[in-house]
Coordinates of C-alpha atoms and ligand atoms in Angstrom, one line a residue:
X49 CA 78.0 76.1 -14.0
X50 CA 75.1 72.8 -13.7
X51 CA 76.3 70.4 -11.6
X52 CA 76.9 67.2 -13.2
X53 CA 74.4 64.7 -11.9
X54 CA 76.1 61.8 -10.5
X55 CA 75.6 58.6 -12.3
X56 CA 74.0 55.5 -11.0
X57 CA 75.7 53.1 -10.2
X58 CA 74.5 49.3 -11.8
X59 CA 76.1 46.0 -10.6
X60 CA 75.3 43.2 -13.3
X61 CA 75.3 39.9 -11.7
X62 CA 76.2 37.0 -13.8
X63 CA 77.3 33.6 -14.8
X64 CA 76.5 31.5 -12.1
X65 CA 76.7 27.8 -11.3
X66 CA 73.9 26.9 -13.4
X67 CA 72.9 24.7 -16.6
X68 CA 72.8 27.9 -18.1
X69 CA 76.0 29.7 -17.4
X70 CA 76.6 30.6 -20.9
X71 CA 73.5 32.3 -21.6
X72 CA 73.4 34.4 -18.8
X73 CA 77.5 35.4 -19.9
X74 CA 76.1 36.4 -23.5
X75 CA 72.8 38.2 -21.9
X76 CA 75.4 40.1 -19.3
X77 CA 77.2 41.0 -21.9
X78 CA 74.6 42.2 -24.1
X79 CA 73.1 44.1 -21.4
X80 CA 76.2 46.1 -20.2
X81 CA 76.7 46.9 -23.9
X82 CA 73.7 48.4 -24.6
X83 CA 73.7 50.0 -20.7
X84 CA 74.0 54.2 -21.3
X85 CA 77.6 54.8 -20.1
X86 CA 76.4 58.7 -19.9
X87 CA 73.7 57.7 -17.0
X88 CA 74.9 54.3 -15.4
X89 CA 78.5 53.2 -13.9
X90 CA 78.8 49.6 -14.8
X91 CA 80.5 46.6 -12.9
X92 CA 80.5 43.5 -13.8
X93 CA 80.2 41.0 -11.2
X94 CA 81.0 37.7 -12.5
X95 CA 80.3 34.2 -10.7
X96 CA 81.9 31.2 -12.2
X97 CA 80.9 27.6 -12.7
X98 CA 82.4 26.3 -9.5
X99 CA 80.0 29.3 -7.4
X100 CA 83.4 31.7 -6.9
X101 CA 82.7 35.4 -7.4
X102 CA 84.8 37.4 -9.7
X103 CA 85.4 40.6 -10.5
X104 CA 86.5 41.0 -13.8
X105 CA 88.4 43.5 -15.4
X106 CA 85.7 45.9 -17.5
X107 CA 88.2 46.4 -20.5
X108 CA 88.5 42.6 -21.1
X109 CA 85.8 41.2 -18.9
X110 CA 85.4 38.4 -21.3
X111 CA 87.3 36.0 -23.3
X112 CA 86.1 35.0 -27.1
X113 CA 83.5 37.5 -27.0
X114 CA 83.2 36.7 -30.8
X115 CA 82.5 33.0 -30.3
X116 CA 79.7 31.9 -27.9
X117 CA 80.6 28.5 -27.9
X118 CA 83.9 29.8 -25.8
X119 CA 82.9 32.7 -24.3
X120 CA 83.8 32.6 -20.5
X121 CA 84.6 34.4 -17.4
X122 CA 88.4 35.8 -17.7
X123 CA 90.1 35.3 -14.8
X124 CA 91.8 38.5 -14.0
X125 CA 91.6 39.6 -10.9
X126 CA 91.4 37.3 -8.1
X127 CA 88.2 36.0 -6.3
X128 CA 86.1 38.5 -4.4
X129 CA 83.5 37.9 -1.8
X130 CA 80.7 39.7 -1.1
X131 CA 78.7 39.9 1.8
X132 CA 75.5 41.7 2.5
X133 CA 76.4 44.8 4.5
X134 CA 73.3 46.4 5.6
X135 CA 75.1 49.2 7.6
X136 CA 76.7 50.3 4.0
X137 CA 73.2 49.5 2.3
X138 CA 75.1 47.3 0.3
X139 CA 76.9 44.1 -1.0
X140 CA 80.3 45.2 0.2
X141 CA 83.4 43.1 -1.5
X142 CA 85.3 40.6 0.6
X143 CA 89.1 41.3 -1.2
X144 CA 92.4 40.1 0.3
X145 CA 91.0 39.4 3.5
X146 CA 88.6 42.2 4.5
X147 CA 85.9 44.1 3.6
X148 CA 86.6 46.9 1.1
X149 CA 83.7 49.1 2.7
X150 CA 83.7 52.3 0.1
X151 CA 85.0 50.4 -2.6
X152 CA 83.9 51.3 -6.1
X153 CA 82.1 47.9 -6.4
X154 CA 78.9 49.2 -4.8
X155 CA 75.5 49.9 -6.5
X156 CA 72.6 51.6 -6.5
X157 CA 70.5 48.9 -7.8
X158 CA 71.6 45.3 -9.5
X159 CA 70.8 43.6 -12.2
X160 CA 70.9 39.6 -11.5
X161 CA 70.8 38.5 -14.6
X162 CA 71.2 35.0 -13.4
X163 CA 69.4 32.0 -14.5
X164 CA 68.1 28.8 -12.9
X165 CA 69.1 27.6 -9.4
X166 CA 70.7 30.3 -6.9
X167 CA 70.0 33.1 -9.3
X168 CA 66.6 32.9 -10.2
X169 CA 65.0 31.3 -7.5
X170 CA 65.0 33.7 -4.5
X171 CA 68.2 32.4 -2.9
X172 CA 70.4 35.8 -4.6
X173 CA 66.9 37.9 -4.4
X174 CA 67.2 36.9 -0.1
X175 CA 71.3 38.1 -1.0
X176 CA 70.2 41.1 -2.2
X177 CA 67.3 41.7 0.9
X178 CA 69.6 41.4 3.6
X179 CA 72.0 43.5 1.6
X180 CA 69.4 46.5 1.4
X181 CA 70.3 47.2 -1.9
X182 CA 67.4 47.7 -5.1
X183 CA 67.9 45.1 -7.7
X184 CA 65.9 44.2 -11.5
X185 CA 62.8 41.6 -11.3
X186 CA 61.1 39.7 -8.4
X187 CA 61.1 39.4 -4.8
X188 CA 62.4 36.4 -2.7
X189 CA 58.4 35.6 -3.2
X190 CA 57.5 35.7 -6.8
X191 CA 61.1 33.9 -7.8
X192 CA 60.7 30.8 -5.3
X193 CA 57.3 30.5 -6.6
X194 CA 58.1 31.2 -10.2
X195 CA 60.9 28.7 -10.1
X196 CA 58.7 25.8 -8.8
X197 CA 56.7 24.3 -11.5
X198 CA 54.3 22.7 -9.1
X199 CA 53.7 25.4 -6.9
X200 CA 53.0 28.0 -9.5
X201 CA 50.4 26.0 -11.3
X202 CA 48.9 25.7 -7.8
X203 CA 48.4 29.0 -7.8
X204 CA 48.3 29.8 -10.9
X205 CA 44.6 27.1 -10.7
X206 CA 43.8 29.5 -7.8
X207 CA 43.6 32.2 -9.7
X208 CA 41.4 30.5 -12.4
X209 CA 44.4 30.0 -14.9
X210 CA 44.0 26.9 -17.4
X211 CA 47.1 24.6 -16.9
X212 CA 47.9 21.3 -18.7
X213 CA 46.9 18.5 -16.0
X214 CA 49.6 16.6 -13.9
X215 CA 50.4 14.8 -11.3
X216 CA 53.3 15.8 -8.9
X217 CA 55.4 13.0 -7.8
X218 CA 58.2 13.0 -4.9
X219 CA 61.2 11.2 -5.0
X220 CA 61.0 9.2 -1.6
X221 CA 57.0 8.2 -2.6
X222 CA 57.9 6.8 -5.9
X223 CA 60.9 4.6 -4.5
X224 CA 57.9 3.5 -1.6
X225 CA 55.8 2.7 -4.9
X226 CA 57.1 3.2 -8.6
X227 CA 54.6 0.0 -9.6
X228 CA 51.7 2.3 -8.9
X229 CA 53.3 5.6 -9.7
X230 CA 53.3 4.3 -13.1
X231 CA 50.4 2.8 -13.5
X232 CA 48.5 6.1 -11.9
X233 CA 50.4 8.2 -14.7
X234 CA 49.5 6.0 -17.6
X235 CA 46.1 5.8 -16.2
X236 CA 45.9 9.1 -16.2
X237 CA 47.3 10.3 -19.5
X238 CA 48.1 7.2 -21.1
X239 CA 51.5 7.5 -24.1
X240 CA 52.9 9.8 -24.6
X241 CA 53.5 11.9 -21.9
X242 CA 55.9 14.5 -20.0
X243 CA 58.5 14.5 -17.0
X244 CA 59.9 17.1 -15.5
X245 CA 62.2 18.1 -12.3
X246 CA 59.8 20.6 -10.4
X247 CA 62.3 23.6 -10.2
X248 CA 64.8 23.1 -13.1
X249 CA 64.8 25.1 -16.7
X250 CA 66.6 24.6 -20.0
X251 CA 64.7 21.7 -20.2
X252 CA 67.5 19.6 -18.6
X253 CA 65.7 16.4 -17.3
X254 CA 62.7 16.9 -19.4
X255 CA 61.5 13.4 -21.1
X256 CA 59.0 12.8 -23.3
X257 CA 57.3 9.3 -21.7
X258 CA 56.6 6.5 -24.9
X259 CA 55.9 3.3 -22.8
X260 CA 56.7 1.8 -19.7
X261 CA 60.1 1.0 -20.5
X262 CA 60.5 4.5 -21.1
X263 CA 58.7 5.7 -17.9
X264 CA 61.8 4.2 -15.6
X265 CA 64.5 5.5 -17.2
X266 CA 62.9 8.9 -18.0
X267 CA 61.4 9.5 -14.2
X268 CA 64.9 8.1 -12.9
X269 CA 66.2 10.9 -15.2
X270 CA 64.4 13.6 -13.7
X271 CA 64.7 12.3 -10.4
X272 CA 68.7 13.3 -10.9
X273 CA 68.0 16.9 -11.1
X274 CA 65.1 17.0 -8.4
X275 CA 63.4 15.3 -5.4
X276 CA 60.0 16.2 -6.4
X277 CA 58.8 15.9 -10.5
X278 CA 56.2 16.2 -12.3
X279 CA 54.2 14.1 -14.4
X280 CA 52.3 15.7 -17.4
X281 CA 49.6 15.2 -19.7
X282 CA 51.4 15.8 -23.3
X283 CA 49.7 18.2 -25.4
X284 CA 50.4 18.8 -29.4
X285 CA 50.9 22.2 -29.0
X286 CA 52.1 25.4 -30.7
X287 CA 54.0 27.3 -28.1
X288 CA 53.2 30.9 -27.7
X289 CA 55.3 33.5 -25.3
X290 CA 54.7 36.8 -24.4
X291 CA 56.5 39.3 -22.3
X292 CA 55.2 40.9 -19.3
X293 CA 56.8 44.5 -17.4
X294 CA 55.8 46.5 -14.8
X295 CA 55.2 46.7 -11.2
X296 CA 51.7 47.3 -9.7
X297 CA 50.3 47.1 -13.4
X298 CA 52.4 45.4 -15.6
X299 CA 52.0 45.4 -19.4
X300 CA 51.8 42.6 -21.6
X301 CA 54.1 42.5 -25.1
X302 CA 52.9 41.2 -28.1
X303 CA 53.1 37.2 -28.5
X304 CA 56.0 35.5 -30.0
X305 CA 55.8 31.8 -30.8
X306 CA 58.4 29.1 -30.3
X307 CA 58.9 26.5 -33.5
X308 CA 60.8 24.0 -32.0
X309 CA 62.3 21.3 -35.4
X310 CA 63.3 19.0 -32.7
X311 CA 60.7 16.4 -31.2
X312 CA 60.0 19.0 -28.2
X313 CA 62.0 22.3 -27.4
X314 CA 65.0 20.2 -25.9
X315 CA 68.3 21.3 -24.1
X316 CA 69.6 20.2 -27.5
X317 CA 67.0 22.8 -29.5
X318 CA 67.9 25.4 -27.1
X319 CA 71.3 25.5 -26.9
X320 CA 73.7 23.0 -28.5
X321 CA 71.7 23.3 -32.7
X322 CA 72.0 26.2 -34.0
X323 CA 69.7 25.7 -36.2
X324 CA 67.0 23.9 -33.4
X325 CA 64.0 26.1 -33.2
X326 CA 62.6 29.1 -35.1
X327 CA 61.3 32.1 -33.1
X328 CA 58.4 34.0 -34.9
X329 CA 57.8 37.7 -33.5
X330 CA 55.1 38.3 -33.8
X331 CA 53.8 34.7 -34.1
X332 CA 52.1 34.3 -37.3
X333 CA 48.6 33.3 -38.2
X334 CA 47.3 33.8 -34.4
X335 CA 43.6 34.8 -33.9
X336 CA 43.5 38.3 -32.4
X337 CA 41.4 36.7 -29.6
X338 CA 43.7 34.1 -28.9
X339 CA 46.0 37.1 -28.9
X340 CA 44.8 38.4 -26.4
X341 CA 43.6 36.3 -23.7
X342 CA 47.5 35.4 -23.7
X343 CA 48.0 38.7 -23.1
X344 CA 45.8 38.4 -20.3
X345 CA 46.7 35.6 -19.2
X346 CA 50.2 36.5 -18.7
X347 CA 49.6 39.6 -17.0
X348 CA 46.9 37.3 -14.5
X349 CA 50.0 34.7 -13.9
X350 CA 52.5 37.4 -13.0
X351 CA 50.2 38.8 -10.9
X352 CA 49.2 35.6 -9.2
X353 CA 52.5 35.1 -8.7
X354 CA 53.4 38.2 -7.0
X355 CA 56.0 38.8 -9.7
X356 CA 57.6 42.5 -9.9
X357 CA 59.5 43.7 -12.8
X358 CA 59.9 41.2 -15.5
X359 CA 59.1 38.0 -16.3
X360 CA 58.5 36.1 -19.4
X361 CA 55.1 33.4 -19.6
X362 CA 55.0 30.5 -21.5
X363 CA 52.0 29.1 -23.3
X364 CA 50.8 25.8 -24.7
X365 CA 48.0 26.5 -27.7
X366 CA 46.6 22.9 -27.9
X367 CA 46.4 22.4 -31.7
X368 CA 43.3 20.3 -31.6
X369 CA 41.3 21.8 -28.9
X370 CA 42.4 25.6 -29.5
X371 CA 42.3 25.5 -25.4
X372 CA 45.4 27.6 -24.4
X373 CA 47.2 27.0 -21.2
X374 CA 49.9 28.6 -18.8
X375 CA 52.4 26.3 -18.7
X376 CA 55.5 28.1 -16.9
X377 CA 56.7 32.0 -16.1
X378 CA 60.3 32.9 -15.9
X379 CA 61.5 35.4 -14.3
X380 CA 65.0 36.1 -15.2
X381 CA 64.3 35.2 -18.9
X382 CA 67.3 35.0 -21.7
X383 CA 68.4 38.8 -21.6
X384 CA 70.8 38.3 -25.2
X385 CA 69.9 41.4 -27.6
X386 CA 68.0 38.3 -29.9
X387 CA 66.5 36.5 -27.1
X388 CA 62.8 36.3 -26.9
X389 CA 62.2 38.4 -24.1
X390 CA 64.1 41.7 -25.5
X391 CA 62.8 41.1 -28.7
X392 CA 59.1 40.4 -27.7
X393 CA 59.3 44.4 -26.8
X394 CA 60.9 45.6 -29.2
X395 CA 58.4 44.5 -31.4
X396 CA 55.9 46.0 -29.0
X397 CA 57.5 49.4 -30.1
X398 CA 60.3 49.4 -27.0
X399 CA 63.9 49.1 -27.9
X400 CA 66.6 46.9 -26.0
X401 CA 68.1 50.1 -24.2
X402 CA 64.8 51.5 -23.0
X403 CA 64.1 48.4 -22.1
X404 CA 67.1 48.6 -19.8
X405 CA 66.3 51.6 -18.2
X406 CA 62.5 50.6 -17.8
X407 CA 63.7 47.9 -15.3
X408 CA 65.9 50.0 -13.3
X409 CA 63.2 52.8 -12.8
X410 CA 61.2 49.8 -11.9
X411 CA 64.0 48.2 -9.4
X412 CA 64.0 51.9 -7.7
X413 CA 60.4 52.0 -7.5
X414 CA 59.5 49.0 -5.9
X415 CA 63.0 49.3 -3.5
X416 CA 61.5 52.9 -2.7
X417 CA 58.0 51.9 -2.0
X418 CA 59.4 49.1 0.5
X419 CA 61.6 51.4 2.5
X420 CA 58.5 53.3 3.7
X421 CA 57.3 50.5 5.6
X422 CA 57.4 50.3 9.6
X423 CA 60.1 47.9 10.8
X424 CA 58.7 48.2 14.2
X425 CA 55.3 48.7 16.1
X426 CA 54.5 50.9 17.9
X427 CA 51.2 50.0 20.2
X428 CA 49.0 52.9 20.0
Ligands
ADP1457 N1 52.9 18.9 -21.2 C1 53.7 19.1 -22.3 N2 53.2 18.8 -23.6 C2 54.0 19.0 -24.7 N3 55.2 19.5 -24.7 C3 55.8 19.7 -23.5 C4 55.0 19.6 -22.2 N4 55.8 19.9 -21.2 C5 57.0 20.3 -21.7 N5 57.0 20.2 -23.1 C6 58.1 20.4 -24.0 O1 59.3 20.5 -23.2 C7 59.9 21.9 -23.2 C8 60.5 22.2 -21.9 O2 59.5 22.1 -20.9 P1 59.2 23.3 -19.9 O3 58.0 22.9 -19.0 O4 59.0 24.6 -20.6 O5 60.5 23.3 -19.0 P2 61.7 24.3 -18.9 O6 61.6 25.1 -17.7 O7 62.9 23.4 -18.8 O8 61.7 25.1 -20.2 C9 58.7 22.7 -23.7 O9 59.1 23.9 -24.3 C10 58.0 21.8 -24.6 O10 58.6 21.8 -25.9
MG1458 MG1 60.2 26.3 -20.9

């Protein structure tokens, strides 16, 4: 008789205290639906809005899965910790006051599929390093970076990649001199223009900048969410996205466009109107040589990022000046079985639960490749 191969075993991390808690419920969801129940073991790992872990119950892991206005984390078993447990290769659970070494809750590789601050910024990628365990998307390295709207475009210039212009502003130099702060950025770019926290998403504390009046308030704004902001040229756009996989040479979707019928692609647009942007996949009326140096492009910034995995990279086409620019990547992108991301491949010809298992082979593969490497020297 063939031995039943042993399936592997997938942690899905999710939730999270983030602006974008919801989104990351409804991709989780999404994902562990569509997960084959024939090759992967599935637990949900739940982290609610006030940073406790959870490990919810798999047969009602969810409450108001039909409305995502109220879906949430159900409460139904108590709070778990987890602690990186190298010895066990492994996040090992923290339950009733010790650690459940051996418990099912362990994984072969995890899927964080966590967005914004502590999820997608390399503070749960260092989590999952310490724990020695394989996980979906970029390194401690590529998701700092990534998250950091100033630092990527640094690079991201490095590496000969168009961006909009900007200033960078930091919270304890503009309270030293917000007179010439202001003046510099109006200088510079005159009205309109854009501010934005460094290393925030959603679009929470974005502002679009009509006068001086408006400069205050709008940089105080931003200021709320970050210590360091930054100050943009604004640039009437149409804004183009395309979806990027792989390892040591990742592949670029097609392009999808964004049609935002708010003033810009708000918080409000995203999330709270239904009916607040359009998404066009692919986007329509695009030159097949615009086409492709995004394509390119994207592939270049994930690269110069040192991304692994996935990420998704968003573009600015500058409606006057047909100039295209790289204008941020993310690396834990919406994951819902209709967000852009998923969808962007699907289009390319790869559907939602290949997808899936893409990223795994992908999380093994780069987790294997590290393993290899020398932890100590030896002089010769
Ligand atoms: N320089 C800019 N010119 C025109 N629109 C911009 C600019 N910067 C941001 N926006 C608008 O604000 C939205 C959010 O900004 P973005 O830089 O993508 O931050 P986030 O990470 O929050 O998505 C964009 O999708 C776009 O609609
Ligand atoms: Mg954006």
């Amino acid at each position: 008789m063939q031995q039943k191969k042993a399936k592997l075993r997938v942690g899905i991390l999710f939730g999270g205290k983030s602006g974008e808690h919801e989104v990351s419920v409804t991709s989780a969801l999404s994902i562990f639906q569509a997960l084959d129940k024939e090759k992967y073991e599935v637990t949900l790992v739940g982290i609610d809005k006030t940073g406790r872990w959870l490990l919810p119950e798999q047969a009602h892991v969810l409450a108001h899965q039909k409305n995502p206005r109220l879906l949430k984390l159900n409460e139904v078993r108590e709070t778990v910790g987890f602690l990186p447990f190298p010895a066990e290769k492994n996040l090992v659970p923290f339950e009733g006051g010790k650690l459940n070494a051996g418990s099912a809750s362990q994984f072969d590789v995890v899927f964080p599929v966590l967005h914004g601050t502590n999820g997608e910024d390399g503070t749960m990628q260092g989590l999952l390093e310490l724990a020695n365990v394989a996980y979906v998307g970029s390194g401690v390295l590529g998701s700092s970076v990534g998250m950091d709207k100033d630092v990527s475009k640094r690079l991201f210039r490095d590496a000969g990649i168009p961006v909009v212009p900007y200033l960078m502003l930091h919270r304890h130099e503009y309270r030293a001199s917000q007179e010439m702060a202001i003046e510099e950025a109006q200088r510079k770019f005159g009205y309109p223009y854009f501010v934005k926290p460094a290393n925030l998403g959603s679009s929470v504390g974005v502002g679009k900048v009509k006068n001086k009046t408006d400069a205050i308030a709008k940089i105080e704004d931003a200021f709320q969410y970050d210590t360091k902001i930054l100050i943009e040229q604004a640039i009437d756009a149409r804004e183009l996205e395309c979806a990027v996989l792989g390892n040591h040479q990742p592949e670029a979707s097609v392009v999808g466009e964004i049609i935002p019928l708010h003033e810009f692609y708000s918080y409000e647009a995203k999330y709270i109107d239904a009916q607040g942007a359009d998404l066009r996949i692919p986007a329509e009326n695009l030159s097949r040589e615009i086409e492709e140096r995004v394509r390119t492009l994207a592939v270049q910034g994930f690269k110069a990022l040192e991304c692994s995995g996935l990420a998704r990279v968003d573009f600015f086409l500058d409606r006057k000046t047909g100039k295209i620019f790289l204008n941020e990547i993310n690396t834990i992108p919406g994951f819902t079985s209709i967000s852009m991301y998923p969808k962007l491949w699907e289009a390319t010809g790869m559907p939602y639960s290949k997808l899936l298992d893409r990223l795994i082979h992908l999380a093994l593969e780069r987790f294997e490749e590290k393993r290899g490497l020398k932890t100590t020297y030896e002089s010769q």
